[in-house]
């Protein structure tokens, strides 16, 4: 087992990707006294607004990656689509404690599913297709509903189509011809979606955040509620699956695994090698946030034992919700609002989130309903 390589403030943490996740990592790092450098092509991106330095360049610009690595003592990332050549370069300098393997797996749904299967985890039945005619063959054999997804590059429901019956086959075949490397999954019926957000240190210790229950609208996370209302059996299955994947992939840092729950059964959906939207509630509801714990892990500090301080709900603020969120902010002293400093407001763009915490779940629900009823 690897030993923790300790990096102390005021050393520099380099972050690849300057969106909201990088921003919240940077804020956590700044609180602790670190310096932060970010690589992102957009000048004054959300992370740059709170960082010490920005390198404004494309993510696959290897010269920019070299610059970031040279001025950082440790490098991390806010998204899984980091250029693998860049990741290998940083890993070879000894400055990427998370390694490149978790990126390679999570960039590709086929590799992700195969590793889940290898460790014996329950997943929806799946078929890999490389073009329209392979897609047609699979659709002739399976029963609907199903879903076709691109193997790489999709997020927030982009890059997938739900297939409810034979009428959708033509569209699915065109999709497979266009994207080439696709996965067709059986649609599992589920009672709820949950996520396990956890952090693993370089020496292999793991700290779990409370399991979160997630509600999506149009494939985009709408609400996370904690604690999730799941049985102990489901909880143990979810934790057990997580430990198996974390060890198999030698994960370092904060990581999230999304799952479907059907009765007492779970199916693993996908994973993210970074802090996750469904872990934002930890900022106010736990004694340590997913971001601070991530910084501790990559800097080789001992992980903090996680405690939930109060039940919580987190609601995403998309562009379409901005007016409501600002009206709520002006009128209410409940709710912790986070806005990410994005330049342009777009209807489905994640602009911020609000976390509600209270002594009871009922009170949290009431606070959420009050917010939802807020007139813009
Ligand atoms: P994903 O991008 O794979 O996380 O899919 C986005 C959302 O689509 C998930 O959060 C689910 O709500 C739904 N979904 C995706 N795949 C399946 C599946 N095989 N069965 C049921 N629902 C799914």
Tab-separated table of C-alpha atoms and ligand atoms in Angstrom:
chain	number	residue	atom	x	y	z
A	1	UNK	CA	0.000	0.000	0.000
A	2	UNK	CA	1.199	3.458	-0.991
A	3	UNK	CA	2.127	5.975	1.740
A	4	UNK	CA	0.478	9.395	1.863
A	5	UNK	CA	2.660	12.066	0.253
A	6	UNK	CA	2.023	15.106	2.416
A	7	UNK	CA	1.619	18.518	0.774
A	8	UNK	CA	1.145	21.393	3.224
A	9	UNK	CA	-0.027	25.007	2.750
A	10	UNK	CA	0.985	27.336	1.206
A	11	UNK	CA	1.906	24.853	-1.537
A	12	UNK	CA	0.019	25.015	-4.832
A	13	UNK	CA	-2.834	22.794	-5.983
A	14	UNK	CA	-3.413	22.715	-9.738
A	15	UNK	CA	-6.948	22.040	-10.950
A	16	UNK	CA	-7.813	20.944	-14.488
A	17	UNK	CA	-11.241	22.379	-15.259
A	18	UNK	CA	-12.632	25.674	-14.024
A	19	UNK	CA	-16.356	25.063	-13.485
A	20	UNK	CA	-18.334	24.881	-10.256
A	21	UNK	CA	-16.644	21.732	-8.950
A	22	UNK	CA	-13.202	23.262	-9.405
A	23	UNK	CA	-14.474	26.445	-7.786
A	24	UNK	CA	-15.756	24.665	-4.680
A	25	UNK	CA	-12.502	22.647	-4.462
A	26	UNK	CA	-10.535	25.888	-4.757
A	27	UNK	CA	-12.608	27.594	-2.049
A	28	UNK	CA	-11.955	24.635	0.293
A	29	UNK	CA	-8.238	24.746	-0.544
A	30	UNK	CA	-8.036	28.504	0.021
A	31	UNK	CA	-9.686	28.165	3.454
A	32	UNK	CA	-6.911	25.733	4.351
A	33	UNK	CA	-4.177	28.100	3.138
A	34	UNK	CA	-3.175	26.482	-0.151
A	35	UNK	CA	-2.558	28.359	-3.353
A	36	UNK	CA	-4.625	27.357	-6.355
A	37	UNK	CA	-3.885	27.387	-10.085
A	38	UNK	CA	-6.526	26.423	-12.631
A	39	UNK	CA	-6.379	25.381	-16.269
A	40	UNK	CA	-9.447	26.280	-18.312
A	41	UNK	CA	-9.979	27.783	-21.773
A	42	UNK	CA	-12.562	30.346	-20.580
A	43	UNK	CA	-11.014	33.516	-19.139
A	44	UNK	CA	-12.288	34.326	-15.639
A	45	UNK	CA	-14.115	30.984	-15.397
A	46	UNK	CA	-15.915	30.144	-12.094
A	47	UNK	CA	-12.753	28.620	-10.548
A	48	UNK	CA	-10.423	31.386	-11.755
A	49	UNK	CA	-12.561	33.904	-9.838
A	50	UNK	CA	-11.396	32.330	-6.545
A	51	UNK	CA	-7.971	30.967	-7.591
A	52	UNK	CA	-4.532	32.584	-7.472
A	53	UNK	CA	-3.706	31.899	-11.078
A	54	UNK	CA	-5.357	30.777	-14.313
A	55	UNK	CA	-3.683	29.201	-17.311
A	56	UNK	CA	-6.075	30.011	-20.129
A	57	UNK	CA	-5.709	27.177	-22.628
A	58	UNK	CA	-7.444	24.118	-24.023
A	59	UNK	CA	-7.561	21.006	-21.815
A	60	UNK	CA	-5.586	18.957	-24.331
A	61	UNK	CA	-2.883	21.609	-24.777
A	62	UNK	CA	0.089	19.609	-23.486
A	63	UNK	CA	2.287	22.683	-23.139
A	64	UNK	CA	-0.345	24.222	-20.853
A	65	UNK	CA	-0.542	20.943	-18.892
A	66	UNK	CA	3.254	21.068	-18.468
A	67	UNK	CA	3.011	24.669	-17.230
A	68	UNK	CA	0.273	23.785	-14.735
A	69	UNK	CA	2.269	20.796	-13.494
A	70	UNK	CA	5.453	22.853	-13.145
A	71	UNK	CA	3.822	25.477	-10.987
A	72	UNK	CA	1.770	23.003	-8.888
A	73	UNK	CA	2.854	20.668	-6.085
A	74	UNK	CA	-0.142	18.413	-6.708
A	75	UNK	CA	-2.651	18.301	-9.565
A	76	UNK	CA	-6.324	17.273	-9.534
A	77	UNK	CA	-9.267	17.589	-11.900
A	78	UNK	CA	-12.938	18.498	-11.759
A	79	UNK	CA	-14.156	16.266	-14.601
A	80	UNK	CA	-13.468	12.814	-15.995
A	81	UNK	CA	-12.680	13.806	-19.581
A	82	UNK	CA	-9.086	14.758	-18.875
A	83	UNK	CA	-6.834	14.029	-21.853
A	84	UNK	CA	-5.195	10.669	-21.031
A	85	UNK	CA	-1.838	11.677	-22.460
A	86	UNK	CA	-1.903	14.700	-20.170
A	87	UNK	CA	-2.854	12.514	-17.194
A	88	UNK	CA	0.009	10.104	-17.917
A	89	UNK	CA	2.461	12.989	-18.120
A	90	UNK	CA	1.363	14.415	-14.746
A	91	UNK	CA	1.330	10.962	-13.161
A	92	UNK	CA	4.908	10.396	-14.279
A	93	UNK	CA	6.003	13.595	-12.503
A	94	UNK	CA	4.550	12.132	-9.282
A	95	UNK	CA	2.041	14.975	-8.959
A	96	UNK	CA	-1.200	13.119	-9.754
A	97	UNK	CA	-2.006	11.023	-6.661
A	98	UNK	CA	-5.390	10.074	-8.184
A	99	UNK	CA	-3.568	8.412	-11.098
A	100	UNK	CA	-4.832	8.006	-14.637
A	101	UNK	CA	-6.641	4.666	-14.307
A	102	UNK	CA	-9.908	5.969	-12.797
A	103	UNK	CA	-10.061	8.512	-15.631
A	104	UNK	CA	-9.506	5.898	-18.313
A	105	UNK	CA	-12.344	3.776	-16.911
A	106	UNK	CA	-14.878	6.526	-16.253
A	107	UNK	CA	-14.347	8.141	-19.665
A	108	UNK	CA	-15.797	5.076	-21.282
A	109	UNK	CA	-19.106	3.451	-20.382
A	110	UNK	CA	-17.995	0.101	-21.834
A	111	UNK	CA	-14.875	-0.064	-19.630
A	112	UNK	CA	-16.939	1.156	-16.673
A	113	UNK	CA	-19.507	-1.629	-17.102
A	114	UNK	CA	-16.825	-4.298	-17.644
A	115	UNK	CA	-14.983	-3.419	-14.445
A	116	UNK	CA	-18.270	-3.431	-12.504
A	117	UNK	CA	-19.022	-6.864	-13.929
A	118	UNK	CA	-15.488	-8.078	-13.134
A	119	UNK	CA	-15.973	-7.358	-9.443
A	120	UNK	CA	-19.382	-9.035	-9.567
A	121	UNK	CA	-21.645	-6.021	-9.149
A	122	UNK	CA	-25.282	-5.967	-10.302
A	123	UNK	CA	-25.706	-3.799	-13.418
A	124	UNK	CA	-28.414	-3.480	-16.087
A	125	UNK	CA	-27.907	-5.938	-19.000
A	126	UNK	CA	-25.919	-4.185	-21.715
A	127	UNK	CA	-24.762	-4.607	-25.321
A	128	UNK	CA	-21.995	-2.718	-27.099
A	129	UNK	CA	-22.759	-1.662	-30.702
A	130	UNK	CA	-20.482	0.000	-33.217
A	131	UNK	CA	-23.004	0.956	-35.929
A	132	UNK	CA	-26.663	0.936	-36.988
A	133	UNK	CA	-26.795	-2.664	-38.162
A	134	UNK	CA	-25.272	-3.998	-34.896
A	135	UNK	CA	-27.831	-1.863	-33.103
A	136	UNK	CA	-30.651	-3.366	-35.177
A	137	UNK	CA	-29.515	-6.900	-34.289
A	138	UNK	CA	-29.537	-6.127	-30.572
A	139	UNK	CA	-32.934	-4.424	-30.732
A	140	UNK	CA	-34.380	-7.506	-32.473
A	141	UNK	CA	-33.268	-9.648	-29.543
A	142	UNK	CA	-34.109	-7.574	-26.481
A	143	UNK	CA	-37.377	-6.482	-24.945
A	144	UNK	CA	-38.163	-2.803	-24.558
A	145	UNK	CA	-37.786	-0.394	-22.772
A	146	UNK	CA	-34.070	0.181	-23.209
A	147	UNK	CA	-31.724	3.114	-23.553
A	148	UNK	CA	-28.929	3.785	-26.031
A	149	UNK	CA	-26.019	5.919	-24.835
A	150	UNK	CA	-22.756	7.099	-26.354
A	151	UNK	CA	-19.844	5.287	-24.701
A	152	UNK	CA	-17.982	8.539	-24.153
A	153	UNK	CA	-18.704	12.203	-23.720
A	154	UNK	CA	-22.344	12.194	-22.486
A	155	UNK	CA	-23.517	13.997	-19.355
A	156	UNK	CA	-26.785	15.288	-17.858
A	157	UNK	CA	-28.804	13.122	-20.253
A	158	UNK	CA	-26.927	14.415	-23.296
A	159	UNK	CA	-25.880	11.595	-25.593
A	160	UNK	CA	-28.679	9.150	-24.829
A	161	UNK	CA	-32.148	8.192	-26.058
A	162	UNK	CA	-34.742	6.152	-24.185
A	163	UNK	CA	-36.216	3.441	-26.420
A	164	UNK	CA	-39.763	2.564	-25.470
A	165	UNK	CA	-40.711	0.327	-28.406
A	166	UNK	CA	-39.957	-0.751	-31.958
A	167	UNK	CA	-40.988	2.692	-33.229
A	168	UNK	CA	-37.763	4.060	-31.706
A	169	UNK	CA	-35.496	1.574	-33.508
A	170	UNK	CA	-34.832	3.758	-36.567
A	171	UNK	CA	-33.767	6.676	-34.401
A	172	UNK	CA	-31.543	4.365	-32.327
A	173	UNK	CA	-29.873	2.982	-35.471
A	174	UNK	CA	-29.163	6.476	-36.791
A	175	UNK	CA	-27.757	7.365	-33.341
A	176	UNK	CA	-25.443	4.323	-33.434
A	177	UNK	CA	-24.306	5.167	-36.975
A	178	UNK	CA	-23.552	8.724	-35.912
A	179	UNK	CA	-21.738	7.967	-32.636
A	180	UNK	CA	-20.233	4.562	-33.576
A	181	UNK	CA	-19.316	3.330	-30.107
A	182	UNK	CA	-22.563	3.027	-28.155
A	183	UNK	CA	-24.048	0.994	-25.339
A	184	UNK	CA	-27.604	-0.298	-25.254
A	185	UNK	CA	-28.841	-0.952	-21.721
A	186	UNK	CA	-32.009	-2.586	-20.534
A	187	UNK	CA	-34.160	-0.009	-18.751
A	188	UNK	CA	-34.383	-1.098	-15.126
A	189	UNK	CA	-37.471	-0.188	-13.184
A	190	UNK	CA	-36.468	1.459	-9.956
A	191	UNK	CA	-38.070	2.951	-6.858
A	192	UNK	CA	-35.346	5.500	-6.371
A	193	UNK	CA	-31.888	6.632	-7.360
A	194	UNK	CA	-29.134	6.975	-4.788
A	195	UNK	CA	-25.502	7.949	-4.789
A	196	UNK	CA	-22.619	6.984	-2.576
A	197	UNK	CA	-20.096	9.791	-2.273
A	198	UNK	CA	-16.901	8.841	-0.482
A	199	UNK	CA	-13.244	9.762	-0.221
A	200	UNK	CA	-10.278	7.399	-0.292
A	201	UNK	CA	-6.807	8.368	0.887
A	202	UNK	CA	-3.575	7.462	-0.867
A	203	UNK	CA	-2.947	4.809	1.789
A	204	UNK	CA	-6.389	3.265	1.250
A	205	UNK	CA	-8.530	4.522	4.157
A	206	UNK	CA	-12.118	5.317	3.138
A	207	UNK	CA	-14.596	7.829	4.592
A	208	UNK	CA	-18.222	7.713	3.419
A	209	UNK	CA	-20.632	10.614	3.274
A	210	UNK	CA	-24.228	9.682	4.118
A	211	UNK	CA	-25.958	8.001	1.167
A	212	UNK	CA	-27.972	10.532	-0.842
A	213	UNK	CA	-31.318	10.086	-2.581
A	214	UNK	CA	-31.548	11.812	-5.959
A	215	UNK	CA	-34.419	13.075	-8.051
A	216	UNK	CA	-33.778	13.981	-11.691
A	217	UNK	CA	-35.848	16.159	-14.004
A	218	UNK	CA	-35.227	15.724	-17.729
A	219	UNK	CA	-32.067	13.740	-16.880
A	220	UNK	CA	-30.575	16.596	-14.848
A	221	UNK	CA	-30.233	16.269	-11.077
A	222	UNK	CA	-32.996	18.328	-9.493
A	223	UNK	CA	-32.911	17.424	-5.811
A	224	UNK	CA	-30.737	15.467	-3.394
A	225	UNK	CA	-32.164	14.463	-0.007
A	226	UNK	CA	-30.180	13.156	2.958
A	227	UNK	CA	-30.421	10.765	4.670
A	228	UNK	CA	-31.790	8.543	1.895
A	229	UNK	CA	-34.844	6.531	2.906
A	230	UNK	CA	-33.414	3.071	2.229
A	231	UNK	CA	-33.342	-0.149	4.221
A	232	UNK	CA	-30.231	-1.358	6.026
A	233	UNK	CA	-29.951	-4.176	3.466
A	234	UNK	CA	-29.797	-1.698	0.581
A	235	UNK	CA	-27.375	0.466	2.520
A	236	UNK	CA	-25.032	-2.457	3.113
A	237	UNK	CA	-25.238	-3.560	-0.521
A	238	UNK	CA	-24.420	-0.025	-1.691
A	239	UNK	CA	-21.448	0.316	0.669
A	240	UNK	CA	-20.174	-3.162	-0.183
A	241	UNK	CA	-20.329	-2.434	-3.942
A	242	UNK	CA	-18.532	0.864	-3.376
A	243	UNK	CA	-15.693	-0.717	-1.408
A	244	UNK	CA	-15.184	-3.350	-4.113
A	245	UNK	CA	-14.947	-0.716	-6.861
A	246	UNK	CA	-12.794	1.655	-4.791
A	247	UNK	CA	-10.244	-1.080	-4.117
A	248	UNK	CA	-10.283	-2.522	-7.610
A	249	UNK	CA	-9.675	0.918	-9.113
A	250	UNK	CA	-7.296	2.099	-6.362
A	251	UNK	CA	-9.284	5.312	-6.113
A	252	UNK	CA	-7.828	8.387	-4.429
A	253	UNK	CA	-9.863	11.475	-3.592
A	254	UNK	CA	-13.603	12.100	-3.531
A	255	UNK	CA	-15.574	9.812	-5.842
A	256	UNK	CA	-19.262	9.125	-6.486
A	257	UNK	CA	-21.197	6.045	-7.556
A	258	UNK	CA	-24.801	6.363	-8.749
A	259	UNK	CA	-27.170	3.442	-8.281
A	260	UNK	CA	-30.792	2.446	-8.880
A	261	UNK	CA	-32.757	0.864	-6.024
A	262	UNK	CA	-35.571	-1.558	-6.804
A	263	UNK	CA	-37.075	-3.031	-3.636
A	264	UNK	CA	-34.100	-4.541	-1.846
A	265	UNK	CA	-32.039	-4.833	-5.061
A	266	UNK	CA	-29.482	-2.352	-6.352
A	267	UNK	CA	-28.106	-1.805	-9.855
A	268	UNK	CA	-24.962	0.252	-10.326
A	269	UNK	CA	-25.457	2.947	-12.972
A	270	UNK	CA	-22.320	5.038	-13.311
A	271	UNK	CA	-19.455	6.582	-11.443
A	272	UNK	CA	-17.633	9.899	-11.311
A	273	UNK	CA	-13.966	10.160	-10.259
A	274	UNK	CA	-14.450	13.534	-8.549
A	275	UNK	CA	-16.740	15.420	-6.160
A	276	UNK	CA	-20.331	15.118	-7.336
A	277	UNK	CA	-23.415	17.304	-7.602
A	278	UNK	CA	-25.223	14.969	-5.179
A	279	UNK	CA	-22.515	15.707	-2.567
A	280	UNK	CA	-22.935	19.486	-2.484
A	281	UNK	CA	-25.178	19.198	0.578
A	282	UNK	CA	-22.079	18.186	2.596
A	283	UNK	CA	-20.888	21.811	2.670
A	284	UNK	CA	-23.515	22.765	5.247
A	285	UNK	CA	-24.959	19.454	6.460
A	286	UNK	CA	-21.744	17.610	7.394
A	287	UNK	CA	-18.774	18.379	9.627
A	288	UNK	CA	-16.590	18.263	6.501
A	289	UNK	CA	-17.492	18.862	2.864
A	290	UNK	CA	-16.765	16.526	-0.043
A	291	UNK	CA	-14.431	19.232	-1.361
A	292	UNK	CA	-12.364	19.699	1.804
A	293	UNK	CA	-12.087	15.925	2.200
A	294	UNK	CA	-10.916	15.710	-1.432
A	295	UNK	CA	-8.198	18.299	-0.796
A	296	UNK	CA	-7.139	16.373	2.334
A	297	UNK	CA	-6.867	13.139	0.325
A	298	UNK	CA	-4.816	14.527	-2.556
A	299	UNK	CA	-2.567	16.430	-0.137
A	300	UNK	CA	-1.951	13.269	1.907
A	301	UNK	CA	-3.619	14.520	5.108
A	302	UNK	CA	-5.540	12.067	7.325
A	303	UNK	CA	-9.227	11.985	6.382
A	304	UNK	CA	-11.758	13.511	8.772
A	305	UNK	CA	-14.392	11.163	10.241
A	306	UNK	CA	-17.631	12.227	8.559
A	307	UNK	CA	-20.725	13.118	10.566
A	308	UNK	CA	-24.108	14.314	9.302
A	309	UNK	CA	-25.022	17.340	11.403
A	310	UNK	CA	-28.627	17.688	10.200
A	311	UNK	CA	-30.996	16.252	7.567
A	312	UNK	CA	-30.655	18.183	4.314
A	313	UNK	CA	-31.958	18.768	0.810
A	314	UNK	CA	-30.075	20.348	-2.062
A	315	UNK	CA	-31.842	21.826	-5.067
A	316	UNK	CA	-29.992	22.756	-8.233
A	317	UNK	CA	-30.512	26.228	-9.643
A	318	UNK	CA	-30.580	26.035	-13.446
A	319	UNK	CA	-30.690	29.101	-15.665
A	320	UNK	CA	-34.496	28.836	-15.774
A	321	UNK	CA	-34.601	28.982	-11.926
A	322	UNK	CA	-32.356	32.010	-11.446
A	323	UNK	CA	-35.096	34.552	-10.859
A	324	UNK	CA	-36.815	32.323	-8.332
A	325	UNK	CA	-33.529	31.725	-6.499
A	326	UNK	CA	-32.700	35.426	-6.370
A	327	UNK	CA	-36.219	36.288	-5.180
A	328	UNK	CA	-35.892	33.634	-2.457
A	329	UNK	CA	-32.497	34.998	-1.478
A	330	UNK	CA	-34.002	38.480	-1.069
A	331	UNK	CA	-37.009	37.291	0.944
A	332	UNK	CA	-35.929	34.388	3.118
A	333	UNK	CA	-33.309	33.759	5.764
A	334	UNK	CA	-33.522	29.981	5.213
A	335	UNK	CA	-31.489	28.048	2.678
A	336	UNK	CA	-27.810	28.368	1.836
A	337	UNK	CA	-27.442	29.672	-1.667
A	338	UNK	CA	-24.367	29.095	-3.830
A	339	UNK	CA	-24.046	30.774	-7.217
A	340	UNK	CA	-21.153	29.742	-9.401
A	341	UNK	CA	-20.258	32.987	-11.192
A	342	UNK	CA	-20.981	31.672	-14.698
A	343	UNK	CA	-20.939	34.323	-17.392
A	344	UNK	CA	-24.058	33.427	-19.380
A	345	UNK	CA	-27.413	32.249	-18.030
A	346	UNK	CA	-28.766	29.350	-20.114
A	347	UNK	CA	-32.041	27.594	-19.407
A	348	UNK	CA	-30.561	24.193	-18.477
A	349	UNK	CA	-27.131	25.306	-17.329
A	350	UNK	CA	-26.268	24.649	-13.688
A	351	UNK	CA	-25.913	28.162	-12.287
A	352	UNK	CA	-25.903	27.324	-8.589
A	353	UNK	CA	-27.586	25.341	-5.844
A	354	UNK	CA	-29.419	25.875	-2.565
A	355	UNK	CA	-29.042	23.662	0.484
A	356	UNK	CA	-31.706	23.456	3.163
A	357	UNK	CA	-30.878	21.953	6.546
A	358	UNK	CA	-33.108	21.517	9.596
A	359	UNK	CA	-33.586	19.359	12.677
A	360	UNK	CA	-36.112	17.053	11.014
A	361	UNK	CA	-36.808	15.737	7.509
A	362	UNK	CA	-40.318	17.219	7.730
A	363	UNK	CA	-38.920	20.684	8.353
A	364	UNK	CA	-36.468	20.274	5.439
A	365	UNK	CA	-39.397	19.271	3.170
A	366	UNK	CA	-41.316	22.345	4.286
A	367	UNK	CA	-38.365	24.623	3.496
A	368	UNK	CA	-38.074	23.062	0.031
A	369	UNK	CA	-41.811	23.529	-0.612
A	370	UNK	CA	-41.579	27.185	0.472
A	371	UNK	CA	-38.716	27.694	-1.973
A	372	UNK	CA	-40.561	25.914	-4.785
A	373	UNK	CA	-43.586	28.120	-4.160
A	374	UNK	CA	-41.487	31.282	-4.327
A	375	UNK	CA	-42.714	33.586	-7.073
A	376	UNK	CA	-39.980	34.805	-9.358
B	1	LIG	P1	-26.814	8.405	-16.923
B	1	LIG	O1	-26.263	9.465	-17.799
B	1	LIG	O2	-26.365	7.026	-17.310
B	1	LIG	O3	-26.617	8.685	-15.461
B	1	LIG	O4	-28.402	8.455	-17.140
B	1	LIG	C1	-29.147	9.594	-16.751
B	1	LIG	C2	-30.441	9.168	-16.073
B	1	LIG	O5	-31.234	8.365	-16.999
B	1	LIG	C3	-30.253	8.282	-14.842
B	1	LIG	O6	-30.033	9.055	-13.703
B	1	LIG	C4	-31.600	7.546	-14.830
B	1	LIG	O7	-32.622	8.356	-14.292
B	1	LIG	C5	-31.894	7.303	-16.295
B	1	LIG	N1	-31.317	6.004	-16.738
B	1	LIG	C6	-30.153	5.820	-17.372
B	1	LIG	N2	-29.927	4.511	-17.633
B	1	LIG	C7	-30.979	3.828	-17.158
B	1	LIG	C8	-31.345	2.437	-17.126
B	1	LIG	N3	-30.580	1.473	-17.649
B	1	LIG	N4	-32.503	2.114	-16.541
B	1	LIG	C9	-33.302	3.063	-16.000
B	1	LIG	N5	-33.023	4.389	-15.998
B	1	LIG	C10	-31.882	4.778	-16.574
